[in-house]
Short mmCIF file of C-alpha atoms in Angstrom, two decimals:
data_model
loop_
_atom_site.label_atom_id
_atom_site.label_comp_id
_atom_site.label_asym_id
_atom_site.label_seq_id
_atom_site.Cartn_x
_atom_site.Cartn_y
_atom_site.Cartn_z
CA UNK U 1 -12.80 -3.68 12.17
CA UNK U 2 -14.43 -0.57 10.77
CA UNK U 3 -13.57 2.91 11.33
CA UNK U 4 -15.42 6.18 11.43
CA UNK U 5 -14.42 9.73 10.32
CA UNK U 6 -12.51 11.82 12.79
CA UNK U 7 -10.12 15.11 12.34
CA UNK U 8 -6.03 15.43 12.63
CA UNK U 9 -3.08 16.24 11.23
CA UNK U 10 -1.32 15.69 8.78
CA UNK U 11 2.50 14.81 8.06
CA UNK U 12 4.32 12.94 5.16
CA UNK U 13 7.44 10.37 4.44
CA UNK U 14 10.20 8.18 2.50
CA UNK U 15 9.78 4.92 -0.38
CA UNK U 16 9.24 0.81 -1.55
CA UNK U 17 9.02 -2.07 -3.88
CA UNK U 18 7.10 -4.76 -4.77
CA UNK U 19 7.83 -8.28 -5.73
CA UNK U 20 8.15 -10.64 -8.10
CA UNK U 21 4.68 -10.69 -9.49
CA UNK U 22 3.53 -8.36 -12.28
CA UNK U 23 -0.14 -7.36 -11.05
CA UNK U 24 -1.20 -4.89 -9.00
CA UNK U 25 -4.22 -3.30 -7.01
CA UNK U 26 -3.85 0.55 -8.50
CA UNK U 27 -7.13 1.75 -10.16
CA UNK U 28 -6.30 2.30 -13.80
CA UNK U 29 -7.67 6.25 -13.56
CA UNK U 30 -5.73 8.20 -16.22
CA UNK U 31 -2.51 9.45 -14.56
CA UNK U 32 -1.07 12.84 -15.41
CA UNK U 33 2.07 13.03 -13.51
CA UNK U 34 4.37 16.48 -12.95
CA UNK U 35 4.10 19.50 -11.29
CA UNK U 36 1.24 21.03 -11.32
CA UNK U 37 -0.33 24.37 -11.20
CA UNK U 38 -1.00 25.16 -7.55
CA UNK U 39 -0.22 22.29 -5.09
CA UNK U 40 -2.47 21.15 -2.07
CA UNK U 41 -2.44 21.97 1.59
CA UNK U 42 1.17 21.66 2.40
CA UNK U 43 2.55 17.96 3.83
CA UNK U 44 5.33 17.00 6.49
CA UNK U 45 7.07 14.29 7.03
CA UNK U 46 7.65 12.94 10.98
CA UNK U 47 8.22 10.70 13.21
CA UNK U 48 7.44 12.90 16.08
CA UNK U 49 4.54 11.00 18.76
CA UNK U 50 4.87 8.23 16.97
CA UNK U 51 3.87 4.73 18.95
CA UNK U 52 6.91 2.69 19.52
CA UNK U 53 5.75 -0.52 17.52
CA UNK U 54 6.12 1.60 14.66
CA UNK U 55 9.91 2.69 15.04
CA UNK U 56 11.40 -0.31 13.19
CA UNK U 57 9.07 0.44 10.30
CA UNK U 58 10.34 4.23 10.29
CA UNK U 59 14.01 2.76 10.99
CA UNK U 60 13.57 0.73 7.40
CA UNK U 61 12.12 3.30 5.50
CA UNK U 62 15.26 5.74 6.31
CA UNK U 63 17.68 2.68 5.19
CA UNK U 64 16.11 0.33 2.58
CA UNK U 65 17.43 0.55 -0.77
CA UNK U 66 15.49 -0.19 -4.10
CA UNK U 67 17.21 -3.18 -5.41
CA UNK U 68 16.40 -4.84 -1.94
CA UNK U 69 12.28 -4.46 -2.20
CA UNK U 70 11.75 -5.09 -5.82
CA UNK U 71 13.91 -6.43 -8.86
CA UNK U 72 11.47 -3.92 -10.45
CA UNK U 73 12.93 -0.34 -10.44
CA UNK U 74 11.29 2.79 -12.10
CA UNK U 75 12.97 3.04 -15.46
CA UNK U 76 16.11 5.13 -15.80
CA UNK U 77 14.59 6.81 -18.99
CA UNK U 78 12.06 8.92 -16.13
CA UNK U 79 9.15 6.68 -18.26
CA UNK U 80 6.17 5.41 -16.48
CA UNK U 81 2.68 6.64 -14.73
CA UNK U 82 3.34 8.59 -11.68
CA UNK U 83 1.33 7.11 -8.62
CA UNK U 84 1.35 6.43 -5.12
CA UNK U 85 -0.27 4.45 -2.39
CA UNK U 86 -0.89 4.76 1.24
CA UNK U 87 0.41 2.33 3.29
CA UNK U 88 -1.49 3.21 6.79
CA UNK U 89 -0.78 1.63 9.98
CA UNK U 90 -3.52 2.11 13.07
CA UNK U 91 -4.28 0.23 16.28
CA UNK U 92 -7.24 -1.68 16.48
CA UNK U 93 -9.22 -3.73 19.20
CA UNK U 94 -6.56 -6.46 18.40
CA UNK U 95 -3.39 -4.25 18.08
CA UNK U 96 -1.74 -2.63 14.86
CA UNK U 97 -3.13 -2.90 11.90
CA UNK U 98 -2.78 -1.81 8.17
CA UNK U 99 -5.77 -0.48 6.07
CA UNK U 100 -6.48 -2.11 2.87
CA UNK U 101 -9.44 -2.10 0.35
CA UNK U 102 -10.95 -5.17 -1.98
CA UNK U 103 -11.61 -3.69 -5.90
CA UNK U 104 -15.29 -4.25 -7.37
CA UNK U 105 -15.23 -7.79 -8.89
CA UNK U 106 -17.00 -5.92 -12.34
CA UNK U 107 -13.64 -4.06 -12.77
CA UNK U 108 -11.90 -4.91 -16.44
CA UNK U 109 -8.48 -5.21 -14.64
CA UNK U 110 -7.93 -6.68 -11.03
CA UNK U 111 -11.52 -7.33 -10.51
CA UNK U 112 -11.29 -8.13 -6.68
CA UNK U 113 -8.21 -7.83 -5.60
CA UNK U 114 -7.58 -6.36 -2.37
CA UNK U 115 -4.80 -3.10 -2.47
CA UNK U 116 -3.71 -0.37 -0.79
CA UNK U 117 -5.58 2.99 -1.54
CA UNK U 118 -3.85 4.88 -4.11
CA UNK U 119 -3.78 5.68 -7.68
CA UNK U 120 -2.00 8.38 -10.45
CA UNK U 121 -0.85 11.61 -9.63
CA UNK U 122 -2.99 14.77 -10.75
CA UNK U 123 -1.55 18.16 -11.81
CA UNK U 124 -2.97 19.65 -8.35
CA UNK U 125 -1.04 17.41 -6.25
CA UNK U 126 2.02 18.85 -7.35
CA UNK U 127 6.01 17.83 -7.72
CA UNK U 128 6.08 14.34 -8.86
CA UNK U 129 9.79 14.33 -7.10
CA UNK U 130 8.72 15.91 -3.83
CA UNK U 131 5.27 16.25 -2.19
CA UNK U 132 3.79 15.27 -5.53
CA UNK U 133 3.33 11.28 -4.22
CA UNK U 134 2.40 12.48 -0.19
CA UNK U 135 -1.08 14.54 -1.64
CA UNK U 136 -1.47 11.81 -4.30
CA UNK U 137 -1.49 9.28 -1.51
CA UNK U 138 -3.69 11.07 1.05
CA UNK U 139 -6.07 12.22 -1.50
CA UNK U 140 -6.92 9.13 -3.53
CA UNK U 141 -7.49 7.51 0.17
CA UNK U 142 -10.07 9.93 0.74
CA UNK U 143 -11.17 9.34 -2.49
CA UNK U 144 -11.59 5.50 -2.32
CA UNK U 145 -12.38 4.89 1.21
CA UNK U 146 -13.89 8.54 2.61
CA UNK U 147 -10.95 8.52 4.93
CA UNK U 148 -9.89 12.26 6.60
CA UNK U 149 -6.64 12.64 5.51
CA UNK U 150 -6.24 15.15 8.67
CA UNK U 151 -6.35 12.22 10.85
CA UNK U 152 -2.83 10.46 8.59
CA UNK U 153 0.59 11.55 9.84
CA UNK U 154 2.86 10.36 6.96
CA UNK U 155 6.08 9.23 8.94
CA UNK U 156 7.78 7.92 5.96
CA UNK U 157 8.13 7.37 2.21
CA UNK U 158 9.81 3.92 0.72
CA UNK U 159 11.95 4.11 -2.63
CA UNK U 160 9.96 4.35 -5.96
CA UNK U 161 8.61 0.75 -7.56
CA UNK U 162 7.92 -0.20 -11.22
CA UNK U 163 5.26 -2.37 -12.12
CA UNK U 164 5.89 -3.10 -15.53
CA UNK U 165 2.14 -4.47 -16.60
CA UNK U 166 0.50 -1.40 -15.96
CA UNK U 167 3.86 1.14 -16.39
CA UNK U 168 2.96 2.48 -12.75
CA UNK U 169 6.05 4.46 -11.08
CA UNK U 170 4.52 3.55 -7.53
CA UNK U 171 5.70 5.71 -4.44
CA UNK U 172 4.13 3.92 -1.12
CA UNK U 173 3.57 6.79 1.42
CA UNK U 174 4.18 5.39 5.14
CA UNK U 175 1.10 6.53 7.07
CA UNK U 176 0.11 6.46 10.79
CA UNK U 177 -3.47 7.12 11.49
CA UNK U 178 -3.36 9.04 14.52
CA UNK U 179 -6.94 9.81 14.75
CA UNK U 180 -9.00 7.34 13.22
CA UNK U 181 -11.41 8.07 10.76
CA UNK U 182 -14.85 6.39 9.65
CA UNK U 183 -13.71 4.38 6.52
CA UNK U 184 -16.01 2.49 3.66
CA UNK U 185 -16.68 2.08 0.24
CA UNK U 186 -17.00 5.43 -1.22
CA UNK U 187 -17.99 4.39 -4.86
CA UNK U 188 -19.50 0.56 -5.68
CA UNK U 189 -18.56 0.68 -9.03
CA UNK U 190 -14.72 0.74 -8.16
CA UNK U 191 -14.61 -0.61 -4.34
CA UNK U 192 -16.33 -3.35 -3.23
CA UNK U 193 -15.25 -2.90 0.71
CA UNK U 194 -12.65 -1.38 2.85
CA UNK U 195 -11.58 -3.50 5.79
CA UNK U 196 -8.80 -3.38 8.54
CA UNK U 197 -5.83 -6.83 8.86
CA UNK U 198 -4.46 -6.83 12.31
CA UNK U 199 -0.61 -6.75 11.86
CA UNK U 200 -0.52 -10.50 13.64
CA UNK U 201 -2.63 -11.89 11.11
CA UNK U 202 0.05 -10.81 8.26
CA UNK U 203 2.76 -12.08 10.45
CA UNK U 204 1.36 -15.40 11.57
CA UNK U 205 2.90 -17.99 9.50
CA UNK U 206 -0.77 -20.15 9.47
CA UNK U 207 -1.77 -17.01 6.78
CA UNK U 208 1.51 -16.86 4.81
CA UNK U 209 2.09 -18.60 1.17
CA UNK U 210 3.28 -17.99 -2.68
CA UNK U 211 0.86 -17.17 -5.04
CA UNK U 212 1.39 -18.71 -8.23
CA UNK U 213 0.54 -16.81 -11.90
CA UNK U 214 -0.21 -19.02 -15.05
CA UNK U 215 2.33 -16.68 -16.63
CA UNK U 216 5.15 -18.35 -13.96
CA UNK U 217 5.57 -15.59 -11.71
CA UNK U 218 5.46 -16.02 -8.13
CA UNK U 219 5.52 -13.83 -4.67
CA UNK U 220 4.22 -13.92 -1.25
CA UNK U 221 0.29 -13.71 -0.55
CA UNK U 222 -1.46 -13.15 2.51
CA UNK U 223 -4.80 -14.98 3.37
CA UNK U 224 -6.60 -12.68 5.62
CA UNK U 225 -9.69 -11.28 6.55
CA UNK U 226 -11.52 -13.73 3.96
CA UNK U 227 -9.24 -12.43 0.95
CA UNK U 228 -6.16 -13.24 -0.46
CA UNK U 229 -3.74 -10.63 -0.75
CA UNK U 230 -1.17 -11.09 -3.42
CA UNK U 231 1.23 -9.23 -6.10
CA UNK U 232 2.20 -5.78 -5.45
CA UNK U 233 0.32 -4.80 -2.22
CA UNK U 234 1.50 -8.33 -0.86
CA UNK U 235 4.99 -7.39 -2.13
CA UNK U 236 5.20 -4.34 -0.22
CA UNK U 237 3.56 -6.17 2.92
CA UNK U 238 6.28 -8.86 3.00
CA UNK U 239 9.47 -6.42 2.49
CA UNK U 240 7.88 -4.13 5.63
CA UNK U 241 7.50 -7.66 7.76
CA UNK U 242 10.68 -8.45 7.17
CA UNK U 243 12.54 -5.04 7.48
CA UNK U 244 11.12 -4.78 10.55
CA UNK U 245 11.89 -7.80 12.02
CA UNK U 246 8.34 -8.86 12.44
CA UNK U 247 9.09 -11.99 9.63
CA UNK U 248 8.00 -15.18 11.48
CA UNK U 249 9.67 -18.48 9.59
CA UNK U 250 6.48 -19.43 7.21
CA UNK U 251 6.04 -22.33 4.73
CA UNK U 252 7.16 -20.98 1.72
CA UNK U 253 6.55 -24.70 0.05
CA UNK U 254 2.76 -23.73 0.72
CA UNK U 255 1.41 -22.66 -3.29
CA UNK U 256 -1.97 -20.31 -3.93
CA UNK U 257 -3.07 -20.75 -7.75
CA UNK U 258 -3.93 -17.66 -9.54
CA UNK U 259 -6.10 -17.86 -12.74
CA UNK U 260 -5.49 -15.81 -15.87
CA UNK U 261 -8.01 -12.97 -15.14
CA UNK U 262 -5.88 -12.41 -11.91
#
């Protein structure tokens, strides 16, 4: 299901990891993390009006630790590309859903791979350690998918991720789209659609499996909505199912193949 642009308000949250696989769906923009000169519109964090389906998913994101989302953790040394993604949940004609976007199949690096919106932190967006990630988040999905970031209460923020491939320090911004904007692909040359995955498509067990890299690693994927969703964005996907109870016992015997340009 499509959206279309409306107006709201908007409010910020907590952090989250990944998995075992080493690709990802961020655009490789150059990233300039740090504060920067003057920071955006200011950003909240709440819970406040929030629908009831998504109170486990705000009840994680206060409590999850790091090492339980990823085995990769930001590096100690403060290294890494600052960036951030939105993770937004809505309700569609068939219930929640989460937004996602499929990258243009002529990109150099994760040529159409489906992904959350997201990408590096700019000086403007301000503190990488505070609101830095929350205006990263809202304004790369503007960016990427014409959302209206006034329509996004962010209700919470997961715990930083590394993904060591790319040296992204991800911070996955918990968003509830309160008033639903139109969404679609904002620039060819980087997006080649935007599209909505009812939450009981990612939690039926008929759509679950483990994508398989050449390179050996492994993680859960997510075939949905004619994609397959895999590496960090499916990462992310499968430690919110699960934190929130929504998990449904899947095949995990069930194998995807990647090839090497995944």
């Amino acid at each position: 299901m499509t959206h279309t642009h409306t107006h709201g308000t908007t409010h910020a949250g907590n952090d989250l990891a990944g998995d075992d696989l080493t690709a990802n769906g961020l655009a490789e923009e150059p990233g300039r993390g740090g504060p920067g000169p003057a920071p955006g519109p200011a950003v909240d964090v709440t819970t406040d009006g929030l629908p009831s389906w998504l109170d486990p998913v705000a009840a994680a994101a206060r409590s999850v630790q790091p090492q339980q989302l990823s085995r990769f953790l930001p590096p100690a040394s403060g290294a890494g590309r600052q960036s951030a993604v939105l993770v937004l949940f809505g309700e569609g004609q068939r219930g929640p859903e989460l937004l996602l976007m499929e990258r243009s199949g002529t990109l150099r690096s994760h040529a159409g791979q489906p992904s959350f919106p997201g990408g590096a932190l700019d000086p403007e967006d301000g503190d990488q350690a505070t609101t830095g990630p929350l205006r990263a988040a809202l304004r790369e999905a503007e960016e990427e998918t014409g959302l209206d970031p006034r329509g996004v209460q962010i209700f919470g923020v997961l715990p930083r991720l590394y993904i060591p491939v790319s040296s992204f320090v991800v911070t996955p911004v918990l968003g509830w789209w309160r008033a639903p904007s139109p969404v679609g692909v904002v620039d060819p040359a980087e997006t080649a659609r935007v599209f909505t995955v009812p939450v009981a498509d990612l939690t039926d067990p008929a759509n679950r499996a483990t994508a398989i890299h050449p390179s050996g690693h492994s993680g859960p994927a997510f075939l949905v909505e004619s994609a397959l969703v895999w590496g960090f964005t499916a990462g992310v996907i499968d430690r919110i199912v699960h934190y929130a109870g929504w998990e449904r016992p899947w095949d995990r015997a069930r194998q995807v193949p990647l090839d090497w340009r995944a």
